[in-house]
CSV table of C-alpha atoms in Angstrom, one decimal:
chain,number,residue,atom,x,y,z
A,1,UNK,CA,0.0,0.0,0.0
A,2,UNK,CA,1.4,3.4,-0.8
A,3,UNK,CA,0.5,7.1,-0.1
A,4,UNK,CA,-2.0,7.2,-2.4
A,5,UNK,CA,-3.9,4.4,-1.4
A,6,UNK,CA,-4.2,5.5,2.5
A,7,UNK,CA,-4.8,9.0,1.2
A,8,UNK,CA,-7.8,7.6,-0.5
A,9,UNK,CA,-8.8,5.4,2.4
A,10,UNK,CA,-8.9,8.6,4.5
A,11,UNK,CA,-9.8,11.4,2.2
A,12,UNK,CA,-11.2,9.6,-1.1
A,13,UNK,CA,-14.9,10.5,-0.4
A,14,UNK,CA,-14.3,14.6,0.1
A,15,UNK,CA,-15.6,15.4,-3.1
A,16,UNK,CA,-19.1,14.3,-2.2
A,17,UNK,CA,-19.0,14.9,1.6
A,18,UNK,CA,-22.1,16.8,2.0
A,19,UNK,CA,-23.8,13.7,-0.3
A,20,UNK,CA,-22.4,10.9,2.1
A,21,UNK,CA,-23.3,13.1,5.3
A,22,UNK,CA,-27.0,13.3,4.2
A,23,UNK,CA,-26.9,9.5,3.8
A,24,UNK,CA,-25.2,8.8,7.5
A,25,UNK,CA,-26.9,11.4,9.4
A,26,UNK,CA,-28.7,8.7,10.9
A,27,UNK,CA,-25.8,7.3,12.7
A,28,UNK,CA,-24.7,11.1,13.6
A,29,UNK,CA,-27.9,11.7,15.8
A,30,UNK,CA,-27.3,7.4,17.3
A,31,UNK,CA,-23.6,8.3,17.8
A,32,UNK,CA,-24.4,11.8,19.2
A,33,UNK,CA,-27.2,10.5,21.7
A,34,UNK,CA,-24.7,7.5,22.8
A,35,UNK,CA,-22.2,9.4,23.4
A,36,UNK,CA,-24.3,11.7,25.7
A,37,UNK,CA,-25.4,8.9,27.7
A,38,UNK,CA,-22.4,6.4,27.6
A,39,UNK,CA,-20.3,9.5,29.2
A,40,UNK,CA,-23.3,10.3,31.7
A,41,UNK,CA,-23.1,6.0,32.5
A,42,UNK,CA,-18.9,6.0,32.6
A,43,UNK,CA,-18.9,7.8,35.7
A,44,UNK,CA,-20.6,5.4,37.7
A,45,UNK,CA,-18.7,2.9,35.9
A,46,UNK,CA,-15.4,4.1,37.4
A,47,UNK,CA,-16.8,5.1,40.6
A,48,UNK,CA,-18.0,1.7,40.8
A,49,UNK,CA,-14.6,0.1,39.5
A,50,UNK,CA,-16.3,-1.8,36.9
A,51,UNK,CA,-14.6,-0.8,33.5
A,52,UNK,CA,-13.5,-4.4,33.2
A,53,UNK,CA,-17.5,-5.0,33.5
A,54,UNK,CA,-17.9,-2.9,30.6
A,55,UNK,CA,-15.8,-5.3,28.3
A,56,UNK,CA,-17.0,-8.1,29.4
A,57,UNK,CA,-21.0,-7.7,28.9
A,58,UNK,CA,-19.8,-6.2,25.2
A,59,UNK,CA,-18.7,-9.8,24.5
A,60,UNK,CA,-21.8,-11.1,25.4
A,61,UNK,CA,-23.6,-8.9,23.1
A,62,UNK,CA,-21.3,-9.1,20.7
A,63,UNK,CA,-22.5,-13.2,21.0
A,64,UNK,CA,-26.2,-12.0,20.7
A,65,UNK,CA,-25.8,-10.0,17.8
A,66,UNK,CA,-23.9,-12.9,16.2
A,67,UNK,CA,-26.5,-15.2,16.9
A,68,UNK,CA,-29.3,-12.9,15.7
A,69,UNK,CA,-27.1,-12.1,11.9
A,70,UNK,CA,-27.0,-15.9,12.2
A,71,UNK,CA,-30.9,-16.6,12.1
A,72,UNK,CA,-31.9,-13.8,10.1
A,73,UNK,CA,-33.2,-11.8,13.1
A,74,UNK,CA,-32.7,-8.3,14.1
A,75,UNK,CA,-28.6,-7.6,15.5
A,76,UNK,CA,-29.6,-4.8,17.5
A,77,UNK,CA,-32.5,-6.9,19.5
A,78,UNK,CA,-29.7,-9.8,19.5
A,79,UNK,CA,-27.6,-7.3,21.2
A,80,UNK,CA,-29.6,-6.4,23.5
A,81,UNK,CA,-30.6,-9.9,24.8
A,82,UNK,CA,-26.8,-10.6,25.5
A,83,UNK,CA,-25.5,-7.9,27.2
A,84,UNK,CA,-28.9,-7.5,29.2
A,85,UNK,CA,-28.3,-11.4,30.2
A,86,UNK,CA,-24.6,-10.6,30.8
A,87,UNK,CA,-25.6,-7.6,33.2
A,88,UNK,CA,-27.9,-9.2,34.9
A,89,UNK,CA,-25.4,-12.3,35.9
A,90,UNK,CA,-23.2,-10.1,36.6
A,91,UNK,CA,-25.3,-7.9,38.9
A,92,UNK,CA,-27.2,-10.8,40.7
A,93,UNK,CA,-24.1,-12.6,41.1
A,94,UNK,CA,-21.3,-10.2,41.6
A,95,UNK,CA,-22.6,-8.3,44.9
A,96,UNK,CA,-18.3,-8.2,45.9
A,97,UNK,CA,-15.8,-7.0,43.5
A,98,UNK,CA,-13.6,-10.3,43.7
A,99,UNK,CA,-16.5,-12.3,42.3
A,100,UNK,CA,-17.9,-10.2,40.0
A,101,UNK,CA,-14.1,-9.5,38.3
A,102,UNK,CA,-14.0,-13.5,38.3
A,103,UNK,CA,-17.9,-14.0,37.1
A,104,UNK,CA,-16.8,-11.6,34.3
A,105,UNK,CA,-13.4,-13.3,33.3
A,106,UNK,CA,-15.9,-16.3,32.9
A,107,UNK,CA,-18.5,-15.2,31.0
A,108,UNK,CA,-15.5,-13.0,28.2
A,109,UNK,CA,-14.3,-15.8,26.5
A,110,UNK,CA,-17.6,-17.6,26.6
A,111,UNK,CA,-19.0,-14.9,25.1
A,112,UNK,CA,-16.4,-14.5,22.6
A,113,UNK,CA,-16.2,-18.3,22.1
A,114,UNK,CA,-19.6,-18.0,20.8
A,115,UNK,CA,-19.6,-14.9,18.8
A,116,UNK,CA,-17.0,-16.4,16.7
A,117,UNK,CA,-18.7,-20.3,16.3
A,118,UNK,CA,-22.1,-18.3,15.1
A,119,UNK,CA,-19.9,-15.7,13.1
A,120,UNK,CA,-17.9,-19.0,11.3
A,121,UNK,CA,-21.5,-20.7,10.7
A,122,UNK,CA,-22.6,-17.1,9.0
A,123,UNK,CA,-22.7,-17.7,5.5
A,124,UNK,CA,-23.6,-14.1,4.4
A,125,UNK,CA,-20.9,-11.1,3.8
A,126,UNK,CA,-17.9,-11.1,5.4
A,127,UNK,CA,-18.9,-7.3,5.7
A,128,UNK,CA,-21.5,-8.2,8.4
A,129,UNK,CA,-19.3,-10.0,10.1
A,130,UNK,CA,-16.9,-7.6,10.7
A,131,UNK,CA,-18.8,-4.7,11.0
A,132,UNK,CA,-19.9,-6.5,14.6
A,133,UNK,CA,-16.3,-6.0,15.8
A,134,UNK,CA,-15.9,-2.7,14.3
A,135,UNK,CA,-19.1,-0.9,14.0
A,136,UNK,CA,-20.5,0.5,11.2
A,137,UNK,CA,-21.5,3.7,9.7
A,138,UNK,CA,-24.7,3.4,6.8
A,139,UNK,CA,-26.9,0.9,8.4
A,140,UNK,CA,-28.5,3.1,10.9
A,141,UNK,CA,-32.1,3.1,9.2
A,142,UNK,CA,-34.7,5.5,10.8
A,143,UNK,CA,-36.6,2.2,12.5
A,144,UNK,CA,-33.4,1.6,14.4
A,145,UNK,CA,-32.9,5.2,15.4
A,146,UNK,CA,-35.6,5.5,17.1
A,147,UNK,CA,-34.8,2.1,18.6
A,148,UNK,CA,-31.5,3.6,19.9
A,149,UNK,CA,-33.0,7.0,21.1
A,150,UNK,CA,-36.0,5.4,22.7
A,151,UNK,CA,-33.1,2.7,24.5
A,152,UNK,CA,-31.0,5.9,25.2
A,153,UNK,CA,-33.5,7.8,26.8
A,154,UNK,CA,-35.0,4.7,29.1
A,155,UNK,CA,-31.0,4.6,30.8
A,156,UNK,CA,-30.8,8.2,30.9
A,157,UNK,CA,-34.1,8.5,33.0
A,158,UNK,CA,-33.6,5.1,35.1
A,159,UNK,CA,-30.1,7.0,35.8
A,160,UNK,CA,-31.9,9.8,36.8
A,161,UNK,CA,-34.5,8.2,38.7
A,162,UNK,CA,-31.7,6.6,40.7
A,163,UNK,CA,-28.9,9.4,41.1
A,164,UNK,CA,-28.9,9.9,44.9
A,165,UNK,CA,-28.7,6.2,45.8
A,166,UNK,CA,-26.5,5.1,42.8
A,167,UNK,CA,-24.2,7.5,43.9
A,168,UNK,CA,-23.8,6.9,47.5
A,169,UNK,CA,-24.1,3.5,47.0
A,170,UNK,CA,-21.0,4.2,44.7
A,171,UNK,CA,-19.0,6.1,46.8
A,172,UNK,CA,-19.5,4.8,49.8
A,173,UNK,CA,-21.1,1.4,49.7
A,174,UNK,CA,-20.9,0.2,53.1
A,175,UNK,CA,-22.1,3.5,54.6
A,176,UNK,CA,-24.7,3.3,52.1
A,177,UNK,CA,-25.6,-0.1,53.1
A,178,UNK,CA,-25.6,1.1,57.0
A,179,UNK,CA,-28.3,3.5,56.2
A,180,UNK,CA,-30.8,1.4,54.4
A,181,UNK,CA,-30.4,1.9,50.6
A,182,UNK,CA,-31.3,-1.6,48.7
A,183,UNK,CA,-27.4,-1.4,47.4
A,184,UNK,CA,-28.1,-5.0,46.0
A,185,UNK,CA,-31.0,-3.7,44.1
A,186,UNK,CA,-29.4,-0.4,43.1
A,187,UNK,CA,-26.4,-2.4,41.9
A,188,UNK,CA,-28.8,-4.8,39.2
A,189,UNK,CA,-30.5,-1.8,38.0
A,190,UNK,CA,-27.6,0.0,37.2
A,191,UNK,CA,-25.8,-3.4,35.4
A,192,UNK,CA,-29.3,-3.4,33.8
A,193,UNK,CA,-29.2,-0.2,32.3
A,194,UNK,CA,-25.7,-0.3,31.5
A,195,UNK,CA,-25.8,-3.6,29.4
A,196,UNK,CA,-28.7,-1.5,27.5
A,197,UNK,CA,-25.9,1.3,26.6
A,198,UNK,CA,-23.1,-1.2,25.8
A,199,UNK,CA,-26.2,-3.2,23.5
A,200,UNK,CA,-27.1,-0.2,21.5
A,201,UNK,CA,-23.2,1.3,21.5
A,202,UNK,CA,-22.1,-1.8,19.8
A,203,UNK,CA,-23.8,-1.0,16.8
A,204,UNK,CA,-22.3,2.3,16.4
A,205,UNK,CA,-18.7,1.3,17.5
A,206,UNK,CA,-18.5,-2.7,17.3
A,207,UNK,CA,-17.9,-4.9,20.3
A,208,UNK,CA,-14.5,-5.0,20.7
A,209,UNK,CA,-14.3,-0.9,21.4
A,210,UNK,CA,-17.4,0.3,23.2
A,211,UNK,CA,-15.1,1.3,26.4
A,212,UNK,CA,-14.0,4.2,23.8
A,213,UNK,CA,-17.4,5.7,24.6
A,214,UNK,CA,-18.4,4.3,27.7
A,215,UNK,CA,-15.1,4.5,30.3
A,216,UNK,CA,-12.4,6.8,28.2
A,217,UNK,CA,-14.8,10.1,28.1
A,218,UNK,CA,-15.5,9.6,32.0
A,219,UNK,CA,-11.9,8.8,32.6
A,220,UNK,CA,-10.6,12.2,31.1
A,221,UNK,CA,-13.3,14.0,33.1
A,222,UNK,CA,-12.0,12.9,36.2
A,223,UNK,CA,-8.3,13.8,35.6
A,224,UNK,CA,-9.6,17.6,35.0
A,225,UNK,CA,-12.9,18.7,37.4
A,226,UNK,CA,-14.0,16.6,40.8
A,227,UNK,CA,-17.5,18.2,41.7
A,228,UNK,CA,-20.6,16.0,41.3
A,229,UNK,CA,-22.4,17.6,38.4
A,230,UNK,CA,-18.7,19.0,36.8
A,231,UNK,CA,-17.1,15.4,36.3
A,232,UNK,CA,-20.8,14.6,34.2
A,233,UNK,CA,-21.0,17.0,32.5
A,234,UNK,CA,-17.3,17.3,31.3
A,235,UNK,CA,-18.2,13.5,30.4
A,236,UNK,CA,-21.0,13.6,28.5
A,237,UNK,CA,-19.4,16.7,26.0
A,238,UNK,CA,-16.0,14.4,25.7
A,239,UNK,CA,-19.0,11.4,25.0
A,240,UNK,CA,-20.2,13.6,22.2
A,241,UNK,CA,-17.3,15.1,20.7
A,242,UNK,CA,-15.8,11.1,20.3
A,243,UNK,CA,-19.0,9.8,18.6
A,244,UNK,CA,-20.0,12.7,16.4
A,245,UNK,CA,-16.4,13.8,15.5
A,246,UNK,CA,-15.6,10.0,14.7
A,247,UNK,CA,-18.6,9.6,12.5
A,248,UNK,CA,-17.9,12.7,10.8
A,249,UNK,CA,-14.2,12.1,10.1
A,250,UNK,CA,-14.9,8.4,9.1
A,251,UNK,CA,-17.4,9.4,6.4
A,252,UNK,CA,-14.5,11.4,4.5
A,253,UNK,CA,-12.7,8.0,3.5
A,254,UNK,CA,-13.5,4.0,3.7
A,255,UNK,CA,-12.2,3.2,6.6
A,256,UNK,CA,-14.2,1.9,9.6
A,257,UNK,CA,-15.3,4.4,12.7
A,258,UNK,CA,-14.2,2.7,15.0
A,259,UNK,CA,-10.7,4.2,14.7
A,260,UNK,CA,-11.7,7.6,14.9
A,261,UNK,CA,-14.0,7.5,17.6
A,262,UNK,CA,-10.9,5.7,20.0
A,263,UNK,CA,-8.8,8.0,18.6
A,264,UNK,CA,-10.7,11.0,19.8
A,265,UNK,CA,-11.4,9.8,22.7
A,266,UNK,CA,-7.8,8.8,23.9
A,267,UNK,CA,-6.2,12.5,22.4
A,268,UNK,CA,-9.0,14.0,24.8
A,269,UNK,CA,-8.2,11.5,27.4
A,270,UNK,CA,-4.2,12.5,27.2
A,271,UNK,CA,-4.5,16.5,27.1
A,272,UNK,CA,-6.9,16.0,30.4
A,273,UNK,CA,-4.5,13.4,32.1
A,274,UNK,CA,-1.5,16.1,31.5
A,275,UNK,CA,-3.4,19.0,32.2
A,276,UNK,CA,-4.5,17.7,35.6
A,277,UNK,CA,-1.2,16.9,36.2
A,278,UNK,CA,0.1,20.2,35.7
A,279,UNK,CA,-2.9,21.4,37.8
A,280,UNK,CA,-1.1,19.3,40.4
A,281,UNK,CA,1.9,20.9,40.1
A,282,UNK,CA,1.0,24.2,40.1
A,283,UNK,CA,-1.1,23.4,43.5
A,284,UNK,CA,1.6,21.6,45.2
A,285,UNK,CA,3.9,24.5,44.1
A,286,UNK,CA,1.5,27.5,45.3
């Protein structure tokens, strides 16, 4: 492969941007929406110390979507029943973080295991295939937007509904425990609502990178602001600048989005890691 080649792989569709973007702006609302949400979710996610909880129901519905492309059924419902399976093991049977890290390691390569045996017995495009590891940009059709919005905004209001004792039961779990909040219930309704997100965030950025919109956005707005509506906010815009301005620079070439959207997401992730460390520096030093 030479220049030419990855300029075109880039760059080769700049000529007829404003055609393409007409065609994918679909998957701009889904990857703006996701991105909203998956930062707003990531925060919990790391205050809960379950990134590595992330990956593993991801697997799962990366098995569910497999299975549904298999039989001819719909990947995003596929989806959907894996990682809301994988959550909810994970929830009812993780209540310590020593099982539920070992409970997870389990289910990861089953998961995977899976995916790949009902992926092998796919006899379609190899494009399908991949585009479950990957993502995908055109398939977003107006039925599965509002699919996506209408799964987005049930998380976004069960987060809602739940702040205060999510939270504290985040936190501080054994205080929270002390003064009678249903941690074990909180816990399986927040695993529940996560496995949604990670569902309906594989279609946008394939199985094997959804922590790119889910943990990395939260991640950099912790290194940079600490105050309880600061640190979701931050995450939600870093959510939203990852998805959209992946989808958008993806669209000027052939190559997949997936790329991008990590890409973003780990420049924004660097400049906030170094500028809270020179925050640090400049405290210590005052």
């Amino acid at each position: 492969m030479n220049w030419d080649d990855v300029y075109a792989a880039m760059f080769g569709g700049l000529a007829d941007y404003g055609d393409i973007l007409a065609l994918v702006a679909n998957s701009v609302v889904a990857g703006a929406v996701l991105g909203l949400v998956g930062g707003l979710i990531g925060v919990f996610v790391l205050q809960r110390d379950m990134a590595f909880a992330v990956h593993g129901i991801s697997e799962l519905s990366f098995a569910g979507a497999a299975a549904a492309l298999l039989l001819g059924a719909d990947v995003v419902t596929g989806s959907i029943v894996g990682s809301v399976l994988a959550a909810a093991l994970i929830g009812w049977l993780g209540a310590r973080a020593r099982d539920r890290n070992s409970i997870i390691g389990v289910l990861m390569p089953f998961g995977l295991g899976l995916g790949i045996l009902f992926l092998s017995l796919y006899p379609g495009r190899s494009a399908n295939r991949f585009s479950l590891l990957t993502g995908q940009i055109v398939s977003v059709q107006s039925s599965q937007l509002n699919w996506l919005i209408a799964i987005s905004a049930v998380v976004l209001v069960g987060i809602l509904l739940i702040w205060r004792p999510l939270r504290f039961d985040s936190l501080d779990p054994q205080s929270a425990a002390a003064r009678g909040v249903p941690t074990t219930l909180v816990s399986l309704i927040f695993m529940l609502l996560l496995g949604l997100i990670v569902a309906v965030s594989v279609h946008i950025i394939g199985a094997l990178l959804v922590m790119a919109l889910v943990v990395t956005p939260a991640a950099a707005a912790m290194r940079v602001a600490s105050g309880p509506l600061s640190v979701p906010l931050l995450a939600t815009a870093f959510g939203f600048v990852s998805a959209v301005g992946g989808i958008l620079l993806a669209i000027m070439g052939t190559l997949p989005v997936s790329p991008y959207i990590t890409t973003i997401s780990f420049v924004i992730y660097l400049v906030c890691r170094l500028a809270g460390r020179s925050r640090s520096r400049v405290s210590r030093d005052a």
